[in-house]
Each structure stands twice: as structure tokens, then as C-alpha cells.
Coordinates of C-alpha atoms in Angstrom, one line a residue:
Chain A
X30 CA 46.9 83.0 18.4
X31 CA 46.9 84.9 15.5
X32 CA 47.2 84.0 12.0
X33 CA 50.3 85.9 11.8
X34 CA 51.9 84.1 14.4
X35 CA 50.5 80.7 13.5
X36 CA 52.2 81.0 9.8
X37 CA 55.7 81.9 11.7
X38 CA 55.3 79.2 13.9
X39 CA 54.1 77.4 10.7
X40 CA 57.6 78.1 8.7
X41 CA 59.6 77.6 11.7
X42 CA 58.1 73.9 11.9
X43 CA 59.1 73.2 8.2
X44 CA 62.5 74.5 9.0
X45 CA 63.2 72.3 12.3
X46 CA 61.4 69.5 10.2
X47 CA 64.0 70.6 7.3
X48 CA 66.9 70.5 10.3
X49 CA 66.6 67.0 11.2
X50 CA 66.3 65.4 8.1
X51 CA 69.5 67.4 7.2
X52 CA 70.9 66.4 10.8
X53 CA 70.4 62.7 10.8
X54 CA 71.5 62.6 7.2
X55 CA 74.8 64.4 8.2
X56 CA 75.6 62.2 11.1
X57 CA 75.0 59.2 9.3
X58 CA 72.5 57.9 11.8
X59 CA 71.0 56.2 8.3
X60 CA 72.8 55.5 4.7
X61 CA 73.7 58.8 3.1
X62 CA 71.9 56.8 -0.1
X63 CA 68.8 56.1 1.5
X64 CA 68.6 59.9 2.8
X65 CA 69.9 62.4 1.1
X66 CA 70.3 65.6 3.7
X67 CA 67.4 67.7 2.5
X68 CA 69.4 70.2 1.3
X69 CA 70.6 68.4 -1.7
X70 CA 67.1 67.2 -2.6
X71 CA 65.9 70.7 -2.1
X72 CA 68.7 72.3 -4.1
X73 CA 68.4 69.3 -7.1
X74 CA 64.4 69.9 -7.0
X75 CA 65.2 73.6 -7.6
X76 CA 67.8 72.8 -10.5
X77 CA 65.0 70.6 -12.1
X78 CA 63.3 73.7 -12.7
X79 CA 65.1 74.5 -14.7
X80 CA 65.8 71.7 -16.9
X81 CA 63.5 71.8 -20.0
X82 CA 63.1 67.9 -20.1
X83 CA 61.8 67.4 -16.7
X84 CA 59.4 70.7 -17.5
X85 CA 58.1 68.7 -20.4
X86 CA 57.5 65.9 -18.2
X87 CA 55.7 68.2 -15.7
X88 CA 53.4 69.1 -18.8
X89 CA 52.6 65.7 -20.0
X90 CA 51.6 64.4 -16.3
X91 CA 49.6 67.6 -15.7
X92 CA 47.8 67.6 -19.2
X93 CA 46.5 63.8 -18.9
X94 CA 45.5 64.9 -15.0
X95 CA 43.6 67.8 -16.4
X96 CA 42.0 65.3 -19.5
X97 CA 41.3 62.9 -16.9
X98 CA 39.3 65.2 -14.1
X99 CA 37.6 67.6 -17.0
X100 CA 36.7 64.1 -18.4
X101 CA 35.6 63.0 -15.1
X102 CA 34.0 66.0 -14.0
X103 CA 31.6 66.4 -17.4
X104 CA 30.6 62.9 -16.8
X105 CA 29.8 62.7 -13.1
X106 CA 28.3 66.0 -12.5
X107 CA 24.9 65.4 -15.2
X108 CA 25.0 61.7 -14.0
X109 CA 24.7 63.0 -10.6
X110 CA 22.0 65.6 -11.2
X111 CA 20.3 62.6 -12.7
X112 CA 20.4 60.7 -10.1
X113 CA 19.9 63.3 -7.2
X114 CA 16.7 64.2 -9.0
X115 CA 15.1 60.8 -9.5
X116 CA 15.2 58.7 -6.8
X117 CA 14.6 55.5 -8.4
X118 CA 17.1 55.9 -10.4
X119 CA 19.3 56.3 -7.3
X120 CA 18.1 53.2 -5.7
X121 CA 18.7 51.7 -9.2
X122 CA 22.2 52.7 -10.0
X123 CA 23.2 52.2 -5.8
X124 CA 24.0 48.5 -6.1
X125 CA 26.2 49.0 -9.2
X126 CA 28.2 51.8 -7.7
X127 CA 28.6 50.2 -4.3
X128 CA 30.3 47.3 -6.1
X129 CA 32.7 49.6 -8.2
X130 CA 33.7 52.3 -5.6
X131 CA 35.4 49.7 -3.3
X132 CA 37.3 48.4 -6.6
X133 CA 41.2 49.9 -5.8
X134 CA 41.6 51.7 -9.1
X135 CA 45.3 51.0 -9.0
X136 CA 44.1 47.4 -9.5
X137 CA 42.6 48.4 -12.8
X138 CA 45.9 49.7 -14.5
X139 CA 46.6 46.3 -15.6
X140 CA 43.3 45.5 -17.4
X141 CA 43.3 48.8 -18.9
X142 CA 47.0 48.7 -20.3
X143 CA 45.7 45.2 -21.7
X144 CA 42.8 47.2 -23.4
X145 CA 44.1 50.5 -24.6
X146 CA 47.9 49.5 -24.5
X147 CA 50.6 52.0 -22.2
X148 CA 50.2 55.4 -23.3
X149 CA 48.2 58.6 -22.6
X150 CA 44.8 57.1 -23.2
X151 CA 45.4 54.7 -20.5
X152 CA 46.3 57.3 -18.0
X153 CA 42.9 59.5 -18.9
X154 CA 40.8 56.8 -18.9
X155 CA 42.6 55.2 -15.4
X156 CA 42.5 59.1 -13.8
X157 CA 39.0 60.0 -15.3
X158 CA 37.3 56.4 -13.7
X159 CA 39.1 57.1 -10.5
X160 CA 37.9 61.0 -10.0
X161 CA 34.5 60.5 -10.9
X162 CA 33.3 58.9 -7.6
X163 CA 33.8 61.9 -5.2
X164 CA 32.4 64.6 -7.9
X165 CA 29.2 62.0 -8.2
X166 CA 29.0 60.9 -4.7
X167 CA 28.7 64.7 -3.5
X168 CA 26.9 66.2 -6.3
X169 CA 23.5 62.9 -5.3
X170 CA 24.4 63.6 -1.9
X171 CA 24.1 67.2 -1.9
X172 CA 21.1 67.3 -4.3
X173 CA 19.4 65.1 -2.0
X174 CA 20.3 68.3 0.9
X175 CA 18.6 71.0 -1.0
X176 CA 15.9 72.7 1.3
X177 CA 12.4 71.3 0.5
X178 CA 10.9 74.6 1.6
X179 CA 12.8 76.2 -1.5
X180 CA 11.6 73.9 -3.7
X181 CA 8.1 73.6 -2.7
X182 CA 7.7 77.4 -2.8
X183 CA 8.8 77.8 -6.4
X184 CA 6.6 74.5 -7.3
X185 CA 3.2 76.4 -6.3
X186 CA 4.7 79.3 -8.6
X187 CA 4.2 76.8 -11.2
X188 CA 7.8 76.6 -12.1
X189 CA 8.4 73.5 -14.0
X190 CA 11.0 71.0 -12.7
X191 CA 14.1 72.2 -14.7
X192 CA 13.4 76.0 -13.5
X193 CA 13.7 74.2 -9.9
X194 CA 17.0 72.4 -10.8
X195 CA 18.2 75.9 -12.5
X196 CA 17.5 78.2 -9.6
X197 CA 17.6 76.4 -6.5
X198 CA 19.4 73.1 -6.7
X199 CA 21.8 73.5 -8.9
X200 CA 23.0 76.9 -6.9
X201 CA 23.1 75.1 -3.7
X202 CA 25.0 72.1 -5.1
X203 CA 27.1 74.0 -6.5
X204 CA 29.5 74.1 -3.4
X205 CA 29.7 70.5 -2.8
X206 CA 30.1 69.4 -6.3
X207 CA 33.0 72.0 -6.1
X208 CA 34.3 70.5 -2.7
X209 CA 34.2 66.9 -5.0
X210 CA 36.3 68.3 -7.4
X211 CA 38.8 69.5 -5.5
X212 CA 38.7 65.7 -3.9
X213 CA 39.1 64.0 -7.6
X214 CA 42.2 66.9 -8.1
X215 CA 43.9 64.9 -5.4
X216 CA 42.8 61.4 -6.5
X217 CA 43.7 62.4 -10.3
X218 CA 47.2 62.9 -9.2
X219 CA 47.6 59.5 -7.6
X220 CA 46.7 57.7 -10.3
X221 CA 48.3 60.0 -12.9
X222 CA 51.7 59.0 -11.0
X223 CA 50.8 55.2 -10.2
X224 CA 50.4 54.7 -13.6
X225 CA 53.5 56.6 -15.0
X226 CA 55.6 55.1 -12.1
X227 CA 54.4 51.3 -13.7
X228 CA 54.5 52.1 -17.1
X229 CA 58.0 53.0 -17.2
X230 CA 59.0 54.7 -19.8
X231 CA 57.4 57.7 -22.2
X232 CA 57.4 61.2 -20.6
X233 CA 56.0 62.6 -17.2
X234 CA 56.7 63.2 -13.4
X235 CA 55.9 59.4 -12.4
X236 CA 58.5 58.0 -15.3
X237 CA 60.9 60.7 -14.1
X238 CA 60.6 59.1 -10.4
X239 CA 60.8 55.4 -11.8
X240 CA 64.2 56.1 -13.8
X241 CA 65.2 57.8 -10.9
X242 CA 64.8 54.9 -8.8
X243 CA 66.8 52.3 -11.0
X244 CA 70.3 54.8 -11.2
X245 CA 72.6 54.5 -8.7
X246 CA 72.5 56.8 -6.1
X247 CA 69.3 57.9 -7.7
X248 CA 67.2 58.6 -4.0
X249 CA 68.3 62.7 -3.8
X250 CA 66.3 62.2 -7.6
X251 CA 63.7 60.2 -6.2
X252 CA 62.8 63.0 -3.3
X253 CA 63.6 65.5 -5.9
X254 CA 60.5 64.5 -8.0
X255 CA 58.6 63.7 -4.6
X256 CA 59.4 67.4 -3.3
X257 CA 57.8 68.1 -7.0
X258 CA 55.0 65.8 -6.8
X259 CA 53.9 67.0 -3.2
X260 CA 54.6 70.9 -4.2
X261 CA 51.8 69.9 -7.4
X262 CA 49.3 68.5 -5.2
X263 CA 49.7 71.5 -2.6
X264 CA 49.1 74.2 -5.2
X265 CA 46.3 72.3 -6.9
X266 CA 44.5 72.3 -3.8
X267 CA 45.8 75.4 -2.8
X268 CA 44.3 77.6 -6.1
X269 CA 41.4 75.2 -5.8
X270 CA 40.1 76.2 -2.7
X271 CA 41.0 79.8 -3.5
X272 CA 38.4 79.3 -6.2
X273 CA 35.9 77.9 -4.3
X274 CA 36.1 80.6 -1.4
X275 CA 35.9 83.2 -4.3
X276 CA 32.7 81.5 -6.4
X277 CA 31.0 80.7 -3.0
X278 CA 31.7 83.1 -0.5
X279 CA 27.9 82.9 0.1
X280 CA 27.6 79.1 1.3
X281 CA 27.8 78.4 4.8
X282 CA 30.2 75.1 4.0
X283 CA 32.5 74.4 7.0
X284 CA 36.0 73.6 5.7
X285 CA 38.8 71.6 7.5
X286 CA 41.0 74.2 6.6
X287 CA 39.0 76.9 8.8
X288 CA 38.6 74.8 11.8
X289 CA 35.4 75.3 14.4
X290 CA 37.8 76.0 17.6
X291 CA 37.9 79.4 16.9
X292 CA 34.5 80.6 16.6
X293 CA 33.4 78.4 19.7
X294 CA 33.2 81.1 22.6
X295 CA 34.4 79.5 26.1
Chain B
X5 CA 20.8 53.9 3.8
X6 CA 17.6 54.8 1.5
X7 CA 15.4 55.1 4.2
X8 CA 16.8 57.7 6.0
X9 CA 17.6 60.8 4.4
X10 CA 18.6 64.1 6.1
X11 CA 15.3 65.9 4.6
X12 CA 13.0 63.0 5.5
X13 CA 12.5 62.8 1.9
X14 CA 10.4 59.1 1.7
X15 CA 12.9 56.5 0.1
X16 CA 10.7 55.3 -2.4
X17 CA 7.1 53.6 -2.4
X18 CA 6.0 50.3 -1.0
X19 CA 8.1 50.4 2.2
X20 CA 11.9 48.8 2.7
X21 CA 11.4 45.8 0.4
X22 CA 10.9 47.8 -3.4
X23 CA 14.2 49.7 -3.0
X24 CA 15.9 46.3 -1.9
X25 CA 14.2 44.6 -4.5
X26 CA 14.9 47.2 -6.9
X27 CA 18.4 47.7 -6.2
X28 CA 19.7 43.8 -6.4
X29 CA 17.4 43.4 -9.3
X30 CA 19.1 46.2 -11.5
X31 CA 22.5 44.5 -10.7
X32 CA 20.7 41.5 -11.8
X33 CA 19.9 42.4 -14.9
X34 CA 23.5 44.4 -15.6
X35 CA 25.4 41.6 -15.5
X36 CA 22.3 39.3 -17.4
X37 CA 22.8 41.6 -20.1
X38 CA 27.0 41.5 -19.7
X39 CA 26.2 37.8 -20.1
X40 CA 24.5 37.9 -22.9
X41 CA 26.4 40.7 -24.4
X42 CA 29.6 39.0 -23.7
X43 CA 28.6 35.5 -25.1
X44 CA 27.0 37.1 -28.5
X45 CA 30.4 39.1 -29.1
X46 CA 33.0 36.4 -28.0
X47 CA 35.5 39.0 -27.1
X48 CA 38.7 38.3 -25.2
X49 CA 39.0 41.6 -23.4
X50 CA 35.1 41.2 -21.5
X51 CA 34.7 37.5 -20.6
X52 CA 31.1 36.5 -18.9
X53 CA 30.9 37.2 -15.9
X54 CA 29.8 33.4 -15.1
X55 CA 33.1 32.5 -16.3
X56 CA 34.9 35.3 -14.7
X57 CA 33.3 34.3 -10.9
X58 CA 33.3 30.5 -11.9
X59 CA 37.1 31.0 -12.8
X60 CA 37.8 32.9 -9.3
X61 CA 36.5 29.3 -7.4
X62 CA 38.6 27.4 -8.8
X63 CA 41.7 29.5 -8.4
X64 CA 41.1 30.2 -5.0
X65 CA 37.9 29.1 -3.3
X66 CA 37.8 24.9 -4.6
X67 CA 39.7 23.9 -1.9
X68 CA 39.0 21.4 1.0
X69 CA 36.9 22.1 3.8
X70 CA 39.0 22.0 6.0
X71 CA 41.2 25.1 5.3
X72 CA 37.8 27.3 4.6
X73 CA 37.5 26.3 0.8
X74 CA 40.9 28.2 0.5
X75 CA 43.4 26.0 -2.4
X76 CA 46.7 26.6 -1.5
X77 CA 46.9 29.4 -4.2
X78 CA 44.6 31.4 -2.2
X79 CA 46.5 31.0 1.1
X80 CA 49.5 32.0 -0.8
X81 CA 47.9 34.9 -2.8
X82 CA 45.2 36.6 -0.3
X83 CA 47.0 35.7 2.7
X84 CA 50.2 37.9 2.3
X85 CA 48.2 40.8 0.7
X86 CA 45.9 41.0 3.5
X87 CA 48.5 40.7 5.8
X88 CA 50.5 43.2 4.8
X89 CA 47.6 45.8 4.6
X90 CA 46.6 44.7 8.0
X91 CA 50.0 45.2 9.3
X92 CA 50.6 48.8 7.1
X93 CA 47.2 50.0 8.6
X94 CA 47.3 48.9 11.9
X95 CA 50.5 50.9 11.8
X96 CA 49.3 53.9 10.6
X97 CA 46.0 54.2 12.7
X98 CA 47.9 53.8 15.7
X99 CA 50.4 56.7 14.8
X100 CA 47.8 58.5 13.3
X101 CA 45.4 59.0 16.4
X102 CA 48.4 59.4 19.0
X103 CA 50.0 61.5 16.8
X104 CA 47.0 63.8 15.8
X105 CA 45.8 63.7 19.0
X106 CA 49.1 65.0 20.8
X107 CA 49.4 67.8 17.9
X108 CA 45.8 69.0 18.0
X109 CA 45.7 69.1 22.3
X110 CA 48.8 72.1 21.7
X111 CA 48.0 75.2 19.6
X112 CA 51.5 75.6 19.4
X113 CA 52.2 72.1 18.2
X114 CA 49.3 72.4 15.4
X115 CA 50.8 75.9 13.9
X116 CA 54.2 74.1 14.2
X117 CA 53.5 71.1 12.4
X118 CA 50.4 72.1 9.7
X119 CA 52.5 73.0 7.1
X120 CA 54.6 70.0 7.6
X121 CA 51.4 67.7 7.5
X122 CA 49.5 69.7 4.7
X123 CA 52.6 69.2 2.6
X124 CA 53.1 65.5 3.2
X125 CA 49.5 65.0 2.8
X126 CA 49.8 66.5 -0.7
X127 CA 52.5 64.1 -2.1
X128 CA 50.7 61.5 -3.8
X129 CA 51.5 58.5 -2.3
X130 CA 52.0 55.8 -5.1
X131 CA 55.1 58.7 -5.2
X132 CA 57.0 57.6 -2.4
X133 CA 57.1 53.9 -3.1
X134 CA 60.2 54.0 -4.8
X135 CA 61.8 56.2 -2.1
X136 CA 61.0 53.2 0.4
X137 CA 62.0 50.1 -2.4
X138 CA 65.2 52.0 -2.0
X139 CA 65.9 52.0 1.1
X140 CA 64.3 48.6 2.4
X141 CA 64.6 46.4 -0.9
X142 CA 61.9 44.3 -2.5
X143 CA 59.7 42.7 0.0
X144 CA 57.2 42.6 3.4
X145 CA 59.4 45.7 5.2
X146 CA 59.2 48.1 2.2
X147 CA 55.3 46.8 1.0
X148 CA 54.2 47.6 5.0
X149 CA 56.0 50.4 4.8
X150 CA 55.1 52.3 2.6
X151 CA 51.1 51.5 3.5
X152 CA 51.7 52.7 6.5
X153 CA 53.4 56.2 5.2
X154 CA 50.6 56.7 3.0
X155 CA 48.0 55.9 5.1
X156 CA 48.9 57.7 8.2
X157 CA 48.3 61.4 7.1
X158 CA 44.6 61.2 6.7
X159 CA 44.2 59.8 10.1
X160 CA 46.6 61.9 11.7
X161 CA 45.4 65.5 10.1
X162 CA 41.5 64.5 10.7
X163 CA 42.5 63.2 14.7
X164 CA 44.2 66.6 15.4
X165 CA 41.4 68.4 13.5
X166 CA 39.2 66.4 16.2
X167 CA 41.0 66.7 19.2
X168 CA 41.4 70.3 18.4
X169 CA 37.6 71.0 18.0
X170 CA 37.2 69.9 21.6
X171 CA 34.4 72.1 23.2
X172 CA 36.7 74.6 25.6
X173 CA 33.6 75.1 27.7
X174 CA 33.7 71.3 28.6
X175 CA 37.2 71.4 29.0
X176 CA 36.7 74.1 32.1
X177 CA 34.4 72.3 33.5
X178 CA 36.7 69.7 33.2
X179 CA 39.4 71.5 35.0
X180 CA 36.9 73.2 38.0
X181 CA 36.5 69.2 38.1
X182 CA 39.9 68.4 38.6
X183 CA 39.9 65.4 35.8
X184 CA 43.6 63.9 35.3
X185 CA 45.0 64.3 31.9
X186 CA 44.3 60.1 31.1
X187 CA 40.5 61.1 31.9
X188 CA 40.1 64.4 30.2
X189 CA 41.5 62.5 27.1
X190 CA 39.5 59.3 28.1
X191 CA 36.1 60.9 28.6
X192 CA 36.3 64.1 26.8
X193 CA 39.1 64.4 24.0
X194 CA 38.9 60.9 22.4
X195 CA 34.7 60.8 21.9
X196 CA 34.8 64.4 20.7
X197 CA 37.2 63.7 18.0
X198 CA 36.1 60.3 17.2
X199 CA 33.6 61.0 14.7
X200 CA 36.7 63.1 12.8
X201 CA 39.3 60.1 13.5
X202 CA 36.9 57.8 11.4
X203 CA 36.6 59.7 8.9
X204 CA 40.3 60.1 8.8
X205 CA 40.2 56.1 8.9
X206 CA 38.2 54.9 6.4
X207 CA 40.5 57.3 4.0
X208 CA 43.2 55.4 5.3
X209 CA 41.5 52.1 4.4
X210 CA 40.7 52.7 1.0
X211 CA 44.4 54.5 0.7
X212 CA 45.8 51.3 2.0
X213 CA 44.1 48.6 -0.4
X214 CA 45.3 50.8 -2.9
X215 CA 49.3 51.0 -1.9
X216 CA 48.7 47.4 -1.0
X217 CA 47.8 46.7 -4.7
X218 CA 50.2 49.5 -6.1
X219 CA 53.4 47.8 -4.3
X220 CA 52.4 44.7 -5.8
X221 CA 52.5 45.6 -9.0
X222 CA 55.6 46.9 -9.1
X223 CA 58.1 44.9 -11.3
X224 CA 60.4 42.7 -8.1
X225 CA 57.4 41.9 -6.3
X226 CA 56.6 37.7 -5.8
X227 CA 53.4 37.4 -4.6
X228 CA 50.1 38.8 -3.4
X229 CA 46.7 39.7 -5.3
X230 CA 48.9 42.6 -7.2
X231 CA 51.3 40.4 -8.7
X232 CA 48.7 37.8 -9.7
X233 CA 47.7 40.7 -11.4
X234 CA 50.9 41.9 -13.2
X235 CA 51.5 38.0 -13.8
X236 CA 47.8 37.7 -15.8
X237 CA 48.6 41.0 -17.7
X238 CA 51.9 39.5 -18.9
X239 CA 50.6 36.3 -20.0
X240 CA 47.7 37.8 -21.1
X241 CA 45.5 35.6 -19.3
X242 CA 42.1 38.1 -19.0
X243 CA 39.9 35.8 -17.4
X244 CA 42.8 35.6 -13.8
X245 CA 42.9 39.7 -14.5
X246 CA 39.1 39.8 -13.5
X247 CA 39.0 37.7 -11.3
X248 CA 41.3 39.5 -9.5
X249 CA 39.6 42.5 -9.7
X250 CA 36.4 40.5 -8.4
X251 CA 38.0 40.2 -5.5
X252 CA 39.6 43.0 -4.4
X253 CA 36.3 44.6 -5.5
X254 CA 34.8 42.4 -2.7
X255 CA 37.4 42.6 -0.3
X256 CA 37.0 46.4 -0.6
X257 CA 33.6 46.5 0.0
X258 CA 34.0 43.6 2.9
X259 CA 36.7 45.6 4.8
X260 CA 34.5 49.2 4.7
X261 CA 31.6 47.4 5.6
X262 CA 33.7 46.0 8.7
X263 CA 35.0 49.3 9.6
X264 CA 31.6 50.9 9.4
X265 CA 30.4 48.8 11.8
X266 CA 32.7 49.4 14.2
X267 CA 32.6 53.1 13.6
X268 CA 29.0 53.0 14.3
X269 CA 29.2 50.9 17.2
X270 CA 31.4 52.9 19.1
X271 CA 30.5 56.4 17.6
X272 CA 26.6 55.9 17.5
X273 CA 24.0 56.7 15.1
X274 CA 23.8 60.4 15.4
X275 CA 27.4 61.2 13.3
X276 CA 28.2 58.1 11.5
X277 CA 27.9 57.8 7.3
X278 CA 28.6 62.2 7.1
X279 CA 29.7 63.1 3.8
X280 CA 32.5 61.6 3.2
X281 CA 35.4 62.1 0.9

């Protein structure tokens, strides 16, 4: 099949997915107010374009997800490097992560409204603590991958220990800590929504969807912001993994999105 | 986990015991110094963590033998939460791999539906609760519900991503074999993709302890470890808000620890702990 054909077949399955939520909204096989027929959300989401208030709120989510992950990201990726690079460090600092990573970080939105109050440092600090674990976890993993051989070699050149972490791990991590990132763009969203959606009021995509919610009638609102919140996440990941492709054409990294099915010969 | 890395690099000196040592000894000596720390200052905000664990018995491990040390506040608490993630991912791994399994057996069927399952997979899901409060009302239904929404798409994407990776080479010879369709799935599809479908699950896991906790916090909820947690924050009562987080940090870590075993008894050692997201 080619990739032509796959993206028709592609939008032909959004449409008949499109078609029968339309249809069974229509022939009110459910209530008209728990599903809207899509084309009313789809048409609403497209008029909240162009309303400047929702905009804003668009801006205010997107600015504390960006706050959060660049927060995240400057954190985790030295800390990492640190403790890719020493080993005993990483034994060290294992038992304390493996007791925080399985901590759900909705769960935390509570302690930290107690701490910092309901307001935009909240949601940075909630995003940043949640995205840092995939931009670490990949940036010791992958710095544990680097090939010895490499490393040895520029050792008996005498190059000192940073030159090594300059010009052969670093490049070579580079990819994964990339892939983590792109990981924490997805994560930063949740949270940036689950805390909006529970703090209530303010400005931003989640508060949009929790007013929503409370009106009357308010579900074609609800999927509205949900159409919104699912079109952020795709073109995140989307430009994302445009970047990576671009910055590291080079590395040999297998992505989901490019599948193994095709290359294996029968 | 130290001992074995992909570069044979060794762990650290002195065998399997220093990293052990070394590892529960650092945690040791974090939450001495929290101890300390937290007695010196007296704030409200970090209790010691003595009093924070000592404060989680009494609320929901004191009770009598008989019922497990569980107080009634426990059964009443724990009980529903877990239940309702059970249910919501039990739900959603089921789905998931028949789903994702169908889709990724029919090239058609993938190019039909990826766009569809890229796009739902990129809604965050805490985003969707409200749509399902809507329509099913406070309560079990919508709490299950919306787990199991959230939680099916990793499983579902990864299981066709699995299914479709199938080597075709053993699928001829599966054909110049005349396997049935049950067998080809049984002996070639399902153990090919399994290694993908558990890695599609454990997302699911952690994705589901969060909703769990996310639909419990929502104002209208009555009980579960999320409310207890929305109730502390409104009273103000720090010492029940860690504990809390105590122990959904250690029921996280209990149910990954659970599923990794399974995964690696029924996937073997060779593919289990990849990277993982």
C-alpha cells in the first residue's frame, strides 16, 4: 500500500468515524445532550477560533505547558547526565525515584494548591514535576547505551572525561533525550488540563471545559474544547517529531510512527 | 536491574549486596534528614515523615486482624478506588488487545482507523471526564468509565503496532502449514506482539491510577483515596494529604511491580524492562 493511498484510506476513516457519531446522534439512539451530532461540535470548535476569549485561554494553558516542560526539561536533562555518568550516583538516587515515579501526579494537585495556592505557579510546578520523569528516565538510560568502543578509543587519545561527554555521549543521547521530550509534551498537557479542569475558575482550555460542563446543554462545549484539546496534543507531537526527524536524521532510532512491517522482506 | 546492563557495563563494586545496600541506605538517610529537617522547622506544610506513616496506620491499617488490619475507613476508602481502577482497566485491556489486534491483522483496517486512534490518543484524557460526568452523572459508571476511555488507546495503538509487525515470512509458512485462524493468532500473532501489548499496558496502568485519582477529585465525588484527598485539602488537614499520597505512591509501585511480573513471566527475559515511556 502506498502512503498515498494509506492517507486516503486514512481521511475516509475519520469521515465514516465523523458519520456515525453524526448518525447515532440524529436518530437519537442516545440523548441529543449527551451527544451532540459531530457536526455541531465541529462547527462550535471552529467558531471558538475565532473568539478572542477562548484564544486567550488557549495562550494561558499553552504558556504554563511550555513553563512547565522548559522547566522540566533544564532540570532533568543535567540531572540525568549526572547520573548516566556516575554510576553510584545512579544506584544512589534509584530508590528515591522508584518511590516517586509511581506517585499519580494528579494526586499531587491538592498538596501543591495547599502550598502555592490555585494559580499559574501551581500548574508549572504540577506540569514541570510530572514531565521530568520521561526526559530523565531516557536521558540515564540512554547514557548508559552509548558504545564503549567510542569511548574507550577517545580515552587512549587522552581526552578528558567532559571531551567524552561533549563528543560522543552527549551526540548519541541526544535522540532519546529528544524522544523523552516529546513524551513530557504529552504528559505536560494532561496535567496542564487536570489542573485547570479542578481549579475552576481563572483562564485556560481546562477552565473553558469545566464551565462548559456546569451550563446546560453545555456537552457540544465540552467536545468543542476536547476537539481543541486533542487537535493541541496532535500538533505538539506532530511538529515535535518533525523536529526530531530533521535534528537527527542520522540516528538509527526506530519510531512507532514508521512501523518495522515494511522494511521486513517476505 | 543494576546488574545487568545492555553494555555489560559492571554495576558497581563488591558484587549484588553494595548497590542494594547503597540504594536503601540513601533512602535512609533522605528521609533521616526530612526528619530532622522537619522537626527543627516545625512547619505545617512538610510534617515528619514518622508522623506522616504513623498517621497512615491509624487511618487505615489499625484495624483487627481479622479483616487484614484494614479499619473500616480503609475498606471504605481503598476498596472502591481499587475497584473501580480494576474494573476501568480490566475494561480497557480487554478492548485494547482485541481491538488492536483485529486492526493491525488488516492493512486496510490500520490506514482506516490511524488517524482516528492517533487523534483520540492525543486528547488528554483528564479532558474527557466531564464529557462522561455528563452523560452518566456522579458515581461508579462514569469513574469506570472514563478509566477505561483513557486507558484503552495506549493498549490498543501498541497491540495493533504488534500484531502488525508480525514476521510475514512466518506467516507463509504458516499458511504452506495450513494453521486455522485461532492458531495462527494463538501461536504466532499474540507472542509476536506481546512484548508491544505490554508496553501498551503498563501505560495503561499508570494512565488509569491517574484517572482513578483525577475522577476522585472532582467536586460530586463521595468516596475513594481522591476524595480523601480533596476532603484533607479543604480542611486543611496536611498530615491525611500525605498520607494519602504515601499510599497511592505504594500502591503505584505495588501494581507495576505486579504487572511486571506477569509481563515477564509470560514474555520472558529476552524483551521485558525495554525503554519504556
Amino acid at each position: 500500500m502506498t502512503r498515498r493511498q494509506g492517507l486516503s484510506l486514512g481521511l475516509l476513516g475519520a469521515a465514516l468515524a465523523f458519520g456515525v457519531c453524526e448518525a447515532v446522534s440524529r436518530a437519537g439512539i442516545v440523548r441529543r445532550s449527551y451527544l451532540p451530532p459531530a457536526s455541531e461540535v465541529l462547527a462550535r470548535a471552529v467558531r471558538l477560533a475565532g473568539d478572542p476569549a477562548f484564544l486567550d485561554g488557549i495562550g494561558v494553558t499553552l504558556r504554563a505547558w511550555a513553563l512547565g516542560l522548559g522547566l522540566a526539561c533544564a532540570i532533568a536533562v543535567p540531572l540525568g547526565l549526572l547520573l548516566g555518568a556516575v554510576p553510584v550516583v545512579e544506584a544512589a538516587a534509584r530508590a528515591v525515584t522508584e518511590f516517586l515515579r509511581p506517585l499519580p501526579s494528579v494526586a499531587l494537585i491538592p498538596l501543591v494548591s495547599l502550598l502555592l495556592g490555585s494559580g499559574t505557579e501551581t500548574e508549572v510546578t504540577l506540569i514541570a514535576y510530572a514531565s521530568l520523569w520521561p526526559v530523565l528516565f531516557n536521558t540515564v538510560y540512554a547514557l548508559g547505551e552509548t558504545d564503549p568502543l567510542a569511548k574507550e578509543t577517545l580515552r587512549v587519545f587522552g581526552f578528558g572525561r567532559l571531551a567524552v561527554l561533549l563528543r560522543v555521549e552527549l551526540p548519541t543521547t541526544a535522540p532519546f533525550i529528544a524522544a523523552g521530550v516529546r513524551i513530557s509534551a504529552a504528559v505536560a498537557l494532561i496535567l496542564a488540563v487536570a489542573t485547570e479542569l479542578l481549579s475552576g475558575f481563572g483562564q485556560g482550555l481546562g477552565i473553558f471545559i469545566a464551565q462548559a460542563e456546569t451550563a446546560t446543554d453545555g456537552t457540544r462545549d465540552v467536545l468543542a474544547g476536547v476537539v481543541w484539546a486533542g487537535g493541541l496534543g496532535l500538533v505538539i507531537n506532530g511538529v515535535l517529531v518533525g523536529v526530531e526527524r530533521r535534528l537527527f536524521a542520522w540516528a538509527q532510532e526506530s519510531r512507532p510512527e514508521t512501523g518495522t512491517s515494511e522494511r521486513g522482506r517476505p | 536491574m543494576t546488574a545487568i546492563r545492555g553494555n555489560g557495563r559492571p554495576a558497581a563494586p563488591g558484587g549484588a549486596a553494595a548497590p542494594f545496600l547503597l540504594r536503601w541506605s540513601v533512602l535512609l538517610v533522605a528521609v533521616v534528614c526530612w526528619e530532622l529537617a522537619a522537626r527543627a522547622q516545625g512547619s505545617v506544610y512538610f510534617p515528619p515523615p514518622l508522623r506522616i506513616a504513623r498517621h497512615a496506620r491509624d487511618l487505615w491499617f489499625s484495624g483487627p486482624v481479622g479483616h487484614l488490619f484494614l479499619t473500616s475507613a480503609a475498606v471504605d476508602t481503598i476498596l472502591p478506588s481499587l475497584g473501580r481502577m480494576a474494573a476501568g482497566f480490566a475494561l480497557a485491556a480487554v478492548a485494547g488487545i482485541a481491538l488492536g489486534i483485529t486492526v493491525g491483522r488488516s492493512r486496510v483496517a490500520y490506514a482506516l482507523c490511524n488517524p482516528v486512534l492517533q487523534f483520540a490518543r492525543a486528547v488528554p484524557p483528564p479532558a474527557l471526564v466531564p464529557v462522561f460526568v455528563v452523560v452518566f452523572d456522579f458515581g461508579t459508571p462514569m469513574q469506570v468509565a472514563s478509566i477505561a476511555f483513557s486507558a484503552v488507546w495506549p493498549v490498543l495503538v501498541n497491540s495493533a503496532e504488534g500484531a502488525r509487525a508480525t514476521d510475514p515470512l512466518r506467516l507463509q509458512v504458516a499458511a504452506v502449514l495450513r494453521l486455522t485462524a485461532p492458531e495462527r493468532l494463538w501461536f504466532l500473532i499474540l507472542p509476536s506482539a506481546l512484548p508491544r501489548i505490554f508496553a501498551g499496558l503498563r501505560l495503561s496502568l499508570s494512565l488509569s491510577l491517574i484517572l482513578m485519582v483525577f475522577s476522585e477529585l472532582l467536586p460530586g465525588s463521595d468516596n475513594g483515596i481522591g476524595f480523601t484527598l480533596t476532603d484533607a485539602q479543604t480542611r486543611s488537614d496536611l498530615l491525611t494529604v500525605w498520607s494519602a499520597l504515601l499510599l497511592l505512591g505504594a500502591l503505584g509501585y505495588l501494581l507495576n511491580t505486579g504487572l511486571l511480573a506477569v509481563e515477564r513471566r509470560l514474555v520472558g527475559a529476552r524483551t521485558s524492562r525495554g525503554r519504556t515511556a
